[in-house]
PDB file of C-alpha atoms in Angstrom:
ATOM      1  CA  MET A  30       0.100   0.107   0.066  1.00  0.00           C
ATOM      2  CA  ASN A  31       1.242   3.456  -0.834  1.00  0.00           C
ATOM      3  CA  LYS A  32       0.005   6.104   1.582  1.00  0.00           C
ATOM      4  CA  GLN A  33       0.235   9.915   1.973  1.00  0.00           C
ATOM      5  CA  ILE A  34      -1.085  11.657   5.176  1.00  0.00           C
ATOM      6  CA  SER A  35      -1.316  15.507   5.047  1.00  0.00           C
ATOM      7  CA  LYS A  36      -2.212  18.382   7.501  1.00  0.00           C
ATOM      8  CA  LEU A  37      -4.302  21.258   6.014  1.00  0.00           C
ATOM      9  CA  TYR A  38      -5.712  24.440   7.366  1.00  0.00           C
ATOM     10  CA  ASN A  39      -8.925  26.328   7.042  1.00  0.00           C
ATOM     11  CA  ARG A  40      -9.131  29.739   5.471  1.00  0.00           C
ATOM     12  CA  ILE A  41     -10.915  33.023   6.213  1.00  0.00           C
ATOM     13  CA  HIS A  42     -12.388  34.685   3.082  1.00  0.00           C
ATOM     14  CA  ILE A  43     -12.387  38.516   3.654  1.00  0.00           C
ATOM     15  CA  ASN A  44     -14.152  39.617   0.384  1.00  0.00           C
ATOM     16  CA  SER A  45     -14.215  39.102  -3.354  1.00  0.00           C
ATOM     17  CA  ILE A  46     -12.824  42.008  -5.309  1.00  0.00           C
ATOM     18  CA  ASN A  47     -14.636  42.068  -8.709  1.00  0.00           C
ATOM     19  CA  MET A  48     -17.977  40.495  -9.035  1.00  0.00           C
ATOM     20  CA  SER A  49     -19.343  42.824 -11.491  1.00  0.00           C
ATOM     21  CA  ASP A  50     -18.748  40.960 -14.811  1.00  0.00           C
ATOM     22  CA  GLN A  51     -16.726  44.020 -16.094  1.00  0.00           C
ATOM     23  CA  GLY A  52     -12.971  44.539 -16.421  1.00  0.00           C
ATOM     24  CA  ILE A  53     -10.197  42.259 -17.391  1.00  0.00           C
ATOM     25  CA  LEU A  54      -9.886  40.480 -14.080  1.00  0.00           C
ATOM     26  CA  SER A  55     -12.953  38.659 -12.684  1.00  0.00           C
ATOM     27  CA  SER A  56     -13.483  37.909  -8.891  1.00  0.00           C
ATOM     28  CA  GLY A  57     -10.025  37.641  -7.061  1.00  0.00           C
ATOM     29  CA  GLY A  58     -10.301  38.272  -3.409  1.00  0.00           C
ATOM     30  CA  LEU A  59      -8.544  38.627   0.041  1.00  0.00           C
ATOM     31  CA  GLY A  60      -8.082  35.901   2.478  1.00  0.00           C
ATOM     32  CA  PHE A  61      -5.808  33.847   4.836  1.00  0.00           C
ATOM     33  CA  SER A  62      -4.941  30.551   6.446  1.00  0.00           C
ATOM     34  CA  ILE A  63      -5.691  30.029  10.072  1.00  0.00           C
ATOM     35  CA  LYS A  64      -3.919  27.772  12.566  1.00  0.00           C
ATOM     36  CA  HIS A  65      -7.068  26.713  14.408  1.00  0.00           C
ATOM     37  CA  ALA A  66      -8.499  23.217  13.862  1.00  0.00           C
ATOM     38  CA  PRO A  67      -6.285  21.726  11.132  1.00  0.00           C
ATOM     39  CA  MET A  68      -7.617  19.014   8.936  1.00  0.00           C
ATOM     40  CA  THR A  69      -6.074  15.569   8.050  1.00  0.00           C
ATOM     41  CA  VAL A  70      -6.259  14.097   4.594  1.00  0.00           C
ATOM     42  CA  GLU A  71      -5.126  10.457   4.211  1.00  0.00           C
ATOM     43  CA  VAL A  72      -4.945   9.304   0.608  1.00  0.00           C
ATOM     44  CA  SER A  73      -3.677   5.617  -0.134  1.00  0.00           C
ATOM     45  CA  TYR A  74      -3.620   3.245  -3.077  1.00  0.00           C
ATOM     46  CA  VAL A  75      -3.936  -0.521  -3.057  1.00  0.00           C
ATOM     47  CA  ASP A  76      -3.109  -2.358  -6.349  1.00  0.00           C
ATOM     48  CA  GLY A  77      -5.749  -4.648  -7.483  1.00  0.00           C
ATOM     49  CA  GLU A  78      -8.556  -3.228  -5.557  1.00  0.00           C
ATOM     50  CA  LYS A  79     -11.903  -2.974  -7.675  1.00  0.00           C
ATOM     51  CA  CYS A  80     -13.332   0.081  -5.994  1.00  0.00           C
ATOM     52  CA  ASN A  81     -12.640   3.486  -4.403  1.00  0.00           C
ATOM     53  CA  ILE A  82     -13.426   4.276  -0.631  1.00  0.00           C
ATOM     54  CA  VAL A  83     -14.074   7.777   0.250  1.00  0.00           C
ATOM     55  CA  ASN A  84     -14.905   9.062   3.619  1.00  0.00           C
ATOM     56  CA  GLY A  85     -15.316  12.652   4.967  1.00  0.00           C
ATOM     57  CA  VAL A  86     -15.549  14.391   1.512  1.00  0.00           C
ATOM     58  CA  SER A  87     -17.854  14.221  -1.612  1.00  0.00           C
ATOM     59  CA  PRO A  88     -17.289  10.923  -3.178  1.00  0.00           C
ATOM     60  CA  ASP A  89     -18.541  12.374  -6.578  1.00  0.00           C
ATOM     61  CA  ARG A  90     -15.772  15.027  -6.494  1.00  0.00           C
ATOM     62  CA  VAL A  91     -13.040  12.372  -5.613  1.00  0.00           C
ATOM     63  CA  GLU A  92     -14.223  10.139  -8.499  1.00  0.00           C
ATOM     64  CA  TYR A  93     -14.163  13.079 -10.807  1.00  0.00           C
ATOM     65  CA  ILE A  94     -10.619  14.105  -9.638  1.00  0.00           C
ATOM     66  CA  ILE A  95      -9.437  10.441 -10.133  1.00  0.00           C
ATOM     67  CA  SER A  96     -11.296  10.043 -13.518  1.00  0.00           C
ATOM     68  CA  THR A  97      -9.708  13.264 -14.822  1.00  0.00           C
ATOM     69  CA  LEU A  98      -6.270  12.274 -13.788  1.00  0.00           C
ATOM     70  CA  HIS A  99      -6.814   8.743 -15.286  1.00  0.00           C
ATOM     71  CA  THR A 100      -7.714  10.367 -18.660  1.00  0.00           C
ATOM     72  CA  ARG A 101      -4.976  12.681 -18.667  1.00  0.00           C
ATOM     73  CA  TYR A 102      -2.093  10.744 -17.077  1.00  0.00           C
ATOM     74  CA  ASN A 103      -3.324   7.146 -16.957  1.00  0.00           C
ATOM     75  CA  ILE A 104      -3.325   6.966 -13.112  1.00  0.00           C
ATOM     76  CA  PRO A 105      -5.197   3.851 -11.697  1.00  0.00           C
ATOM     77  CA  GLN A 106      -9.000   4.589 -11.682  1.00  0.00           C
ATOM     78  CA  LYS A 107      -9.646   2.125  -8.906  1.00  0.00           C
ATOM     79  CA  GLY A 108      -7.933   1.155  -5.681  1.00  0.00           C
ATOM     80  CA  TRP A 109      -7.919   4.551  -4.022  1.00  0.00           C
ATOM     81  CA  GLN A 110      -8.750   5.195  -0.339  1.00  0.00           C
ATOM     82  CA  VAL A 111      -9.445   8.645   0.822  1.00  0.00           C
ATOM     83  CA  ASN A 112     -10.146   9.769   4.449  1.00  0.00           C
ATOM     84  CA  VAL A 113     -10.679  13.238   5.565  1.00  0.00           C
ATOM     85  CA  ASP A 114     -10.897  14.188   9.288  1.00  0.00           C
ATOM     86  CA  GLN A 115     -12.267  17.691  10.047  1.00  0.00           C
ATOM     87  CA  LEU A 116     -12.676  19.146  13.717  1.00  0.00           C
ATOM     88  CA  LEU A 117     -15.114  21.833  12.367  1.00  0.00           C
ATOM     89  CA  ARG A 118     -18.689  21.418  11.112  1.00  0.00           C
ATOM     90  CA  PRO A 119     -19.278  22.161   7.405  1.00  0.00           C
ATOM     91  CA  HIS A 120     -20.904  25.309   6.041  1.00  0.00           C
ATOM     92  CA  ILE A 121     -19.722  27.546   8.872  1.00  0.00           C
ATOM     93  CA  GLY A 122     -17.721  30.106   6.616  1.00  0.00           C
ATOM     94  CA  LEU A 123     -14.409  28.603   7.314  1.00  0.00           C
ATOM     95  CA  GLY A 124     -13.246  27.364   3.866  1.00  0.00           C
ATOM     96  CA  SER A 125     -11.844  23.879   3.640  1.00  0.00           C
ATOM     97  CA  THR A 126     -13.235  22.249   0.369  1.00  0.00           C
ATOM     98  CA  THR A 127     -10.679  23.650  -2.109  1.00  0.00           C
ATOM     99  CA  GLN A 128      -7.827  22.811   0.008  1.00  0.00           C
ATOM    100  CA  ILE A 129      -9.074  19.223   0.718  1.00  0.00           C
ATOM    101  CA  GLU A 130      -9.633  18.417  -2.908  1.00  0.00           C
ATOM    102  CA  ALA A 131      -6.342  20.080  -3.942  1.00  0.00           C
ATOM    103  CA  GLN A 132      -4.437  17.871  -1.435  1.00  0.00           C
ATOM    104  CA  ILE A 133      -6.394  14.652  -2.744  1.00  0.00           C
ATOM    105  CA  LEU A 134      -5.103  15.438  -6.250  1.00  0.00           C
ATOM    106  CA  MET A 135      -1.651  16.231  -5.124  1.00  0.00           C
ATOM    107  CA  SER A 136      -1.581  12.910  -3.194  1.00  0.00           C
ATOM    108  CA  CYS A 137      -2.799  10.907  -6.149  1.00  0.00           C
ATOM    109  CA  PHE A 138      -0.026  12.652  -8.211  1.00  0.00           C
ATOM    110  CA  SER A 139       2.607  11.908  -5.759  1.00  0.00           C
ATOM    111  CA  ILE A 140       1.639   8.200  -5.238  1.00  0.00           C
ATOM    112  CA  ALA A 141       0.884   7.405  -8.912  1.00  0.00           C
ATOM    113  CA  LEU A 142       3.386   9.713 -10.866  1.00  0.00           C
ATOM    114  CA  ALA A 143       5.977  10.592  -8.233  1.00  0.00           C
ATOM    115  CA  LYS A 144       5.583  14.316  -9.003  1.00  0.00           C
ATOM    116  CA  ASN A 145       3.800  17.488  -8.128  1.00  0.00           C
ATOM    117  CA  PRO A 146       0.742  18.759 -10.278  1.00  0.00           C
ATOM    118  CA  SER A 147       1.065  21.933 -12.149  1.00  0.00           C
ATOM    119  CA  TYR A 148      -1.293  24.813 -11.488  1.00  0.00           C
ATOM    120  CA  GLN A 149      -3.274  23.948 -14.554  1.00  0.00           C
ATOM    121  CA  ASP A 150      -3.860  20.446 -13.468  1.00  0.00           C
ATOM    122  CA  PHE A 151      -5.832  21.904 -10.396  1.00  0.00           C
ATOM    123  CA  ILE A 152      -7.786  24.110 -12.539  1.00  0.00           C
ATOM    124  CA  SER A 153      -8.605  21.234 -15.144  1.00  0.00           C
ATOM    125  CA  THR A 154     -10.379  19.495 -12.212  1.00  0.00           C
ATOM    126  CA  ALA A 155     -12.305  22.530 -11.194  1.00  0.00           C
ATOM    127  CA  ILE A 156     -10.100  23.112  -8.080  1.00  0.00           C
ATOM    128  CA  GLY A 157      -9.577  26.678  -7.359  1.00  0.00           C
ATOM    129  CA  ILE A 158     -12.169  27.910 -10.030  1.00  0.00           C
ATOM    130  CA  GLU A 159     -14.597  29.260  -7.348  1.00  0.00           C
ATOM    131  CA  SER A 160     -11.980  29.965  -4.740  1.00  0.00           C
ATOM    132  CA  GLY A 161      -8.745  31.272  -6.004  1.00  0.00           C
ATOM    133  CA  ILE A 162      -7.888  32.148  -2.267  1.00  0.00           C
ATOM    134  CA  GLY A 163      -8.492  28.445  -1.178  1.00  0.00           C
ATOM    135  CA  LEU A 164      -6.039  27.105  -3.885  1.00  0.00           C
ATOM    136  CA  LYS A 165      -3.448  29.829  -3.023  1.00  0.00           C
ATOM    137  CA  CYS A 166      -3.628  29.108   0.639  1.00  0.00           C
ATOM    138  CA  PHE A 167      -3.181  25.407  -0.072  1.00  0.00           C
ATOM    139  CA  LEU A 168      -0.054  26.090  -2.163  1.00  0.00           C
ATOM    140  CA  LYS A 169       1.379  28.504   0.457  1.00  0.00           C
ATOM    141  CA  ASN A 170      -0.376  29.173   3.760  1.00  0.00           C
ATOM    142  CA  GLY A 171      -0.451  32.786   4.802  1.00  0.00           C
ATOM    143  CA  PHE A 172      -2.253  36.146   3.704  1.00  0.00           C
ATOM    144  CA  HIS A 173      -3.156  36.276   0.094  1.00  0.00           C
ATOM    145  CA  ILE A 174      -4.636  38.907  -2.223  1.00  0.00           C
ATOM    146  CA  ASP A 175      -5.602  36.825  -5.261  1.00  0.00           C
ATOM    147  CA  PHE A 176      -5.581  38.420  -8.726  1.00  0.00           C
ATOM    148  CA  GLY A 177      -8.567  36.578  -9.984  1.00  0.00           C
ATOM    149  CA  TYR A 178      -9.022  35.363 -13.656  1.00  0.00           C
ATOM    150  CA  TRP A 179      -8.554  36.751 -17.007  1.00  0.00           C
ATOM    151  CA  SER A 180     -11.645  37.669 -19.078  1.00  0.00           C
ATOM    152  CA  ASN A 181     -12.106  38.080 -22.709  1.00  0.00           C
ATOM    153  CA  ARG A 182     -11.590  41.726 -23.486  1.00  0.00           C
ATOM    154  CA  ASP A 183     -14.334  41.704 -26.113  1.00  0.00           C
ATOM    155  CA  LYS A 184     -16.807  39.381 -24.285  1.00  0.00           C
ATOM    156  CA  ILE A 185     -16.626  38.875 -20.463  1.00  0.00           C
ATOM    157  CA  THR A 186     -16.579  35.188 -19.863  1.00  0.00           C
ATOM    158  CA  LYS A 187     -17.853  33.345 -16.787  1.00  0.00           C
ATOM    159  CA  ILE A 188     -15.273  32.697 -14.060  1.00  0.00           C
ATOM    160  CA  ASN A 189     -15.455  28.919 -14.741  1.00  0.00           C
ATOM    161  CA  SER A 190     -14.667  29.170 -18.319  1.00  0.00           C
ATOM    162  CA  ALA A 191     -11.783  31.819 -17.826  1.00  0.00           C
ATOM    163  CA  GLU A 192      -8.164  31.260 -17.946  1.00  0.00           C
ATOM    164  CA  ALA A 193      -6.418  31.087 -14.416  1.00  0.00           C
ATOM    165  CA  VAL A 194      -4.056  33.843 -13.310  1.00  0.00           C
ATOM    166  CA  THR A 195      -1.590  31.855 -11.319  1.00  0.00           C
ATOM    167  CA  LYS A 196      -0.113  34.761  -9.229  1.00  0.00           C
ATOM    168  CA  SER A 197      -1.289  36.478  -6.103  1.00  0.00           C
ATOM    169  CA  LEU A 198       0.418  38.898  -3.589  1.00  0.00           C
ATOM    170  CA  TYR A 199       1.504  37.047  -0.463  1.00  0.00           C
ATOM    171  CA  PHE A 200       2.177  38.518   2.968  1.00  0.00           C
ATOM    172  CA  ARG A 201       3.255  37.452   6.371  1.00  0.00           C
ATOM    173  CA  LEU A 202       1.615  39.571   9.029  1.00  0.00           C
ATOM    174  CA  PRO A 203       3.391  40.730  12.144  1.00  0.00           C
ATOM    175  CA  ASP A 204       3.441  37.880  14.838  1.00  0.00           C
ATOM    176  CA  GLU A 205       1.717  39.997  17.391  1.00  0.00           C
ATOM    177  CA  TRP A 206      -1.417  40.374  15.123  1.00  0.00           C
ATOM    178  CA  LYS A 207      -3.615  37.769  16.397  1.00  0.00           C
ATOM    179  CA  VAL A 208      -7.283  36.553  15.152  1.00  0.00           C
ATOM    180  CA  ILE A 209     -10.396  36.100  17.163  1.00  0.00           C
ATOM    181  CA  LEU A 210     -12.776  33.677  15.538  1.00  0.00           C
ATOM    182  CA  ILE A 211     -16.527  34.014  16.524  1.00  0.00           C
ATOM    183  CA  VAL A 212     -17.861  30.572  15.530  1.00  0.00           C
ATOM    184  CA  PRO A 213     -21.534  29.655  15.902  1.00  0.00           C
ATOM    185  CA  LYS A 214     -22.215  26.536  18.172  1.00  0.00           C
ATOM    186  CA  GLU A 215     -25.303  25.380  15.914  1.00  0.00           C
ATOM    187  CA  PHE A 216     -26.125  27.703  13.022  1.00  0.00           C
ATOM    188  CA  THR A 217     -24.724  27.007   9.433  1.00  0.00           C
ATOM    189  CA  SER A 218     -24.897  28.904   6.236  1.00  0.00           C
ATOM    190  CA  ILE A 219     -26.943  28.187   3.057  1.00  0.00           C
ATOM    191  CA  SER A 220     -25.475  25.802   0.546  1.00  0.00           C
ATOM    192  CA  GLY A 221     -26.416  24.063  -2.599  1.00  0.00           C
ATOM    193  CA  SER A 222     -29.224  25.225  -4.831  1.00  0.00           C
ATOM    194  CA  ILE A 223     -30.252  27.851  -2.098  1.00  0.00           C
ATOM    195  CA  GLU A 224     -26.876  29.314  -2.190  1.00  0.00           C
ATOM    196  CA  GLN A 225     -26.890  29.465  -6.026  1.00  0.00           C
ATOM    197  CA  ARG A 226     -30.300  31.324  -5.980  1.00  0.00           C
ATOM    198  CA  PHE A 227     -28.667  33.873  -3.527  1.00  0.00           C
ATOM    199  CA  TRP A 228     -25.877  34.467  -6.031  1.00  0.00           C
ATOM    200  CA  ASN A 229     -28.283  34.759  -8.891  1.00  0.00           C
ATOM    201  CA  LYS A 230     -30.177  37.418  -7.040  1.00  0.00           C
ATOM    202  CA  ILE A 231     -27.394  39.610  -5.934  1.00  0.00           C
ATOM    203  CA  LEU A 232     -24.916  39.257  -9.001  1.00  0.00           C
ATOM    204  CA  PRO A 233     -23.596  41.133 -10.799  1.00  0.00           C
ATOM    205  CA  VAL A 234     -22.688  44.011  -8.401  1.00  0.00           C
ATOM    206  CA  ASP A 235     -21.999  47.398  -9.766  1.00  0.00           C
ATOM    207  CA  ALA A 236     -18.447  47.884 -11.343  1.00  0.00           C
ATOM    208  CA  SER A 237     -17.745  50.932  -9.043  1.00  0.00           C
ATOM    209  CA  GLU A 238     -17.954  48.460  -5.962  1.00  0.00           C
ATOM    210  CA  ALA A 239     -14.936  46.642  -7.556  1.00  0.00           C
ATOM    211  CA  TYR A 240     -13.022  49.818  -8.113  1.00  0.00           C
ATOM    212  CA  LYS A 241     -13.497  50.754  -4.498  1.00  0.00           C
ATOM    213  CA  ILE A 242     -12.385  47.373  -3.209  1.00  0.00           C
ATOM    214  CA  SER A 243      -9.446  47.474  -5.235  1.00  0.00           C
ATOM    215  CA  PHE A 244      -8.572  51.042  -4.097  1.00  0.00           C
ATOM    216  CA  TYR A 245      -8.651  50.227  -0.481  1.00  0.00           C
ATOM    217  CA  THR A 246      -6.848  46.979  -0.858  1.00  0.00           C
ATOM    218  CA  LEU A 247      -3.983  48.676  -2.821  1.00  0.00           C
ATOM    219  CA  MET A 248      -3.861  51.958  -0.843  1.00  0.00           C
ATOM    220  CA  GLY A 249      -4.812  50.625   2.539  1.00  0.00           C
ATOM    221  CA  VAL A 250      -4.494  46.924   3.161  1.00  0.00           C
ATOM    222  CA  ILE A 251      -1.148  46.358   1.435  1.00  0.00           C
ATOM    223  CA  PRO A 252       0.684  49.579   2.830  1.00  0.00           C
ATOM    224  CA  SER A 253      -0.615  48.821   6.406  1.00  0.00           C
ATOM    225  CA  ILE A 254       0.911  45.347   6.254  1.00  0.00           C
ATOM    226  CA  LEU A 255       4.133  46.486   4.802  1.00  0.00           C
ATOM    227  CA  GLU A 256       4.364  49.292   7.391  1.00  0.00           C
ATOM    228  CA  SER A 257       3.074  46.998  10.352  1.00  0.00           C
ATOM    229  CA  ASN A 258       0.442  49.595  10.944  1.00  0.00           C
ATOM    230  CA  PHE A 259      -2.263  47.790  12.872  1.00  0.00           C
ATOM    231  CA  THR A 260      -4.722  50.768  12.973  1.00  0.00           C
ATOM    232  CA  ASN A 261      -4.736  51.385   9.349  1.00  0.00           C
ATOM    233  CA  PHE A 262      -5.075  47.668   8.705  1.00  0.00           C
ATOM    234  CA  ILE A 263      -8.115  47.521  10.673  1.00  0.00           C
ATOM    235  CA  GLU A 264      -9.479  50.649   9.002  1.00  0.00           C
ATOM    236  CA  SER A 265      -8.793  49.215   5.575  1.00  0.00           C
ATOM    237  CA  LEU A 266     -10.346  45.944   6.255  1.00  0.00           C
ATOM    238  CA  LYS A 267     -13.553  47.879   7.175  1.00  0.00           C
ATOM    239  CA  SER A 268     -13.370  49.713   3.854  1.00  0.00           C
ATOM    240  CA  VAL A 269     -12.707  46.715   1.868  1.00  0.00           C
ATOM    241  CA  THR A 270     -15.676  44.714   3.359  1.00  0.00           C
ATOM    242  CA  HIS A 271     -18.019  47.751   2.916  1.00  0.00           C
ATOM    243  CA  TYR A 272     -18.439  47.106  -0.623  1.00  0.00           C
ATOM    244  CA  GLY A 273     -19.105  44.315  -3.209  1.00  0.00           C
ATOM    245  CA  THR A 274     -20.929  41.120  -2.187  1.00  0.00           C
ATOM    246  CA  LYS A 275     -20.049  41.337   1.536  1.00  0.00           C
ATOM    247  CA  PRO A 276     -22.826  43.526   2.716  1.00  0.00           C
ATOM    248  CA  PHE A 277     -25.452  41.197   1.159  1.00  0.00           C
ATOM    249  CA  GLU A 278     -23.581  38.274   2.981  1.00  0.00           C
ATOM    250  CA  VAL A 279     -23.823  40.127   6.078  1.00  0.00           C
ATOM    251  CA  THR A 280     -27.521  40.839   5.540  1.00  0.00           C
ATOM    252  CA  LEU A 281     -28.133  37.071   4.813  1.00  0.00           C
ATOM    253  CA  ASN A 282     -26.858  36.140   8.258  1.00  0.00           C
ATOM    254  CA  GLN A 283     -28.276  39.177  10.211  1.00  0.00           C
ATOM    255  CA  ASN A 284     -30.935  37.574  12.164  1.00  0.00           C
ATOM    256  CA  TYR A 285     -28.449  35.169  13.749  1.00  0.00           C
ATOM    257  CA  ILE A 286     -25.250  37.176  13.969  1.00  0.00           C
ATOM    258  CA  ASN A 287     -26.333  40.803  14.338  1.00  0.00           C
ATOM    259  CA  PRO A 288     -25.945  41.003  18.226  1.00  0.00           C
ATOM    260  CA  VAL A 289     -22.483  39.571  18.289  1.00  0.00           C
ATOM    261  CA  TYR A 290     -21.459  41.163  15.108  1.00  0.00           C
ATOM    262  CA  GLU A 291     -22.250  44.623  16.202  1.00  0.00           C
ATOM    263  CA  ASP A 292     -20.744  43.992  19.679  1.00  0.00           C
ATOM    264  CA  VAL A 293     -17.476  42.657  18.126  1.00  0.00           C
ATOM    265  CA  ASN A 294     -17.203  45.656  15.864  1.00  0.00           C
ATOM    266  CA  GLU A 295     -17.843  48.083  18.741  1.00  0.00           C
ATOM    267  CA  VAL A 296     -15.294  46.458  21.029  1.00  0.00           C
ATOM    268  CA  PHE A 297     -12.551  45.764  18.431  1.00  0.00           C
ATOM    269  CA  GLY A 298     -13.168  48.522  15.723  1.00  0.00           C
ATOM    270  CA  PHE A 299     -13.861  45.819  13.210  1.00  0.00           C
ATOM    271  CA  CYS A 300     -15.818  42.564  12.552  1.00  0.00           C
ATOM    272  CA  GLY A 301     -15.821  40.724   9.486  1.00  0.00           C
ATOM    273  CA  LEU A 302     -17.897  37.879   8.115  1.00  0.00           C
ATOM    274  CA  SER A 303     -15.804  34.919   6.538  1.00  0.00           C
ATOM    275  CA  SER A 304     -17.255  33.911   3.260  1.00  0.00           C
ATOM    276  CA  LEU A 305     -21.039  33.296   3.534  1.00  0.00           C
ATOM    277  CA  GLY A 306     -20.820  33.102   7.136  1.00  0.00           C
ATOM    278  CA  PRO A 307     -21.938  32.655   9.856  1.00  0.00           C
ATOM    279  CA  THR A 308     -18.463  32.625  11.320  1.00  0.00           C
ATOM    280  CA  CYS A 309     -17.120  36.056  11.986  1.00  0.00           C
ATOM    281  CA  TYR A 310     -13.707  37.180  12.730  1.00  0.00           C
ATOM    282  CA  THR A 311     -11.444  40.266  14.002  1.00  0.00           C
ATOM    283  CA  PHE A 312      -7.868  41.128  14.652  1.00  0.00           C
ATOM    284  CA  ILE A 313      -6.253  42.155  17.813  1.00  0.00           C
ATOM    285  CA  GLU A 314      -2.729  43.266  18.192  1.00  0.00           C
ATOM    286  CA  ASN A 315      -1.911  41.722  21.596  1.00  0.00           C
ATOM    287  CA  SER A 316      -4.227  39.044  22.928  1.00  0.00           C
ATOM    288  CA  ASN A 317      -3.307  39.555  26.510  1.00  0.00           C
ATOM    289  CA  ASP A 318      -4.682  43.198  26.580  1.00  0.00           C
ATOM    290  CA  TRP A 319      -8.126  41.952  25.615  1.00  0.00           C
ATOM    291  CA  SER A 320      -8.794  39.041  27.805  1.00  0.00           C
ATOM    292  CA  ARG A 321     -11.474  41.031  29.807  1.00  0.00           C
ATOM    293  CA  GLN A 322     -13.372  42.172  26.827  1.00  0.00           C
ATOM    294  CA  ILE A 323     -13.264  38.805  25.331  1.00  0.00           C
ATOM    295  CA  ASN A 324     -14.621  37.160  28.637  1.00  0.00           C
ATOM    296  CA  ARG A 325     -17.477  39.641  28.693  1.00  0.00           C
ATOM    297  CA  LEU A 326     -18.490  38.761  25.033  1.00  0.00           C
ATOM    298  CA  LYS A 327     -18.243  35.063  25.778  1.00  0.00           C
ATOM    299  CA  GLU A 328     -20.677  35.735  28.721  1.00  0.00           C
ATOM    300  CA  LYS A 329     -23.138  37.753  26.664  1.00  0.00           C
ATOM    301  CA  HIS A 330     -23.100  35.575  23.489  1.00  0.00           C
ATOM    302  CA  GLN A 331     -23.113  31.926  24.772  1.00  0.00           C
ATOM    303  CA  ASN A 332     -24.203  30.568  21.281  1.00  0.00           C
ATOM    304  CA  PHE A 333     -20.814  31.455  19.950  1.00  0.00           C
ATOM    305  CA  GLN A 334     -17.360  30.267  20.625  1.00  0.00           C
ATOM    306  CA  PHE A 335     -14.606  32.923  20.822  1.00  0.00           C
ATOM    307  CA  ILE A 336     -11.306  31.530  19.782  1.00  0.00           C
ATOM    308  CA  ILE A 337      -7.977  33.293  19.836  1.00  0.00           C
ATOM    309  CA  THR A 338      -5.833  31.937  16.912  1.00  0.00           C
ATOM    310  CA  GLU A 339      -3.222  33.251  14.469  1.00  0.00           C
ATOM    311  CA  LEU A 340      -2.309  32.813  10.807  1.00  0.00           C
ATOM    312  CA  VAL A 341      -0.257  29.970   9.795  1.00  0.00           C
ATOM    313  CA  TYR A 342       2.648  29.975   7.271  1.00  0.00           C
ATOM    314  CA  GLU A 343       3.563  26.136   7.131  1.00  0.00           C
TER     315      GLU A 343
END
């Protein structure tokens, strides 16, 4: 038996950049890897087995990945065992699917072909199409600003048919900047057909929203990281998440998150919603200085977990 066991990390998605269907670059976004609650992905191959065994992840997606690699590179189509172990519940806004599928593909490459896949190998199996941040964080954990996807200059194409841009801006935040996760104990976000109807309803957003997000990213987020200016970093995140799809995503969750969302924003000066939520997050500069405020929030909002963590760069 050939086996590979890998540790992966969840990601926070801050906001998408261009969801307007206008401009050369589509989508793109800001996000980062978090150290809390890592996942384990185990992929093994047994020669002669007549089926694939999949646990903890969509069997259909695993079969699609294996089938695509079989067609392209003639890897075995049967005999694979995939086990995914996650500590967190699904659909709470802490992204993991893209990283998990990317690791399954990479492990299959390593076991069957003794090499690593190219960026285009991920894209050809629809990994990283909907979440460039997820794929960037898989390839290199940290803080990413994803450039998005090229669109045809004459006729804007949908993201899933666009040519991938392989680059992003990568940063390591100052070590004293920590993250507070505000994780619901029960509530989950929408998914599947309901999620698709949500996107169909709000998209595309006005192109001016994309310009504003780009402006505050380039003139606020990036300089604040380079200068280790925590105050400007927080103000820039507030600006970046004020536009685009994020206000709609916050409204979608408002009946459940509003009290804690508003309180965190008041105490720390910023509260963000990761992806479609309902998990929220904020940043603090020194965790020891905020213990009393965090304990008060825990007492008031007992339906949420308050977890101090940090970015991971492994």
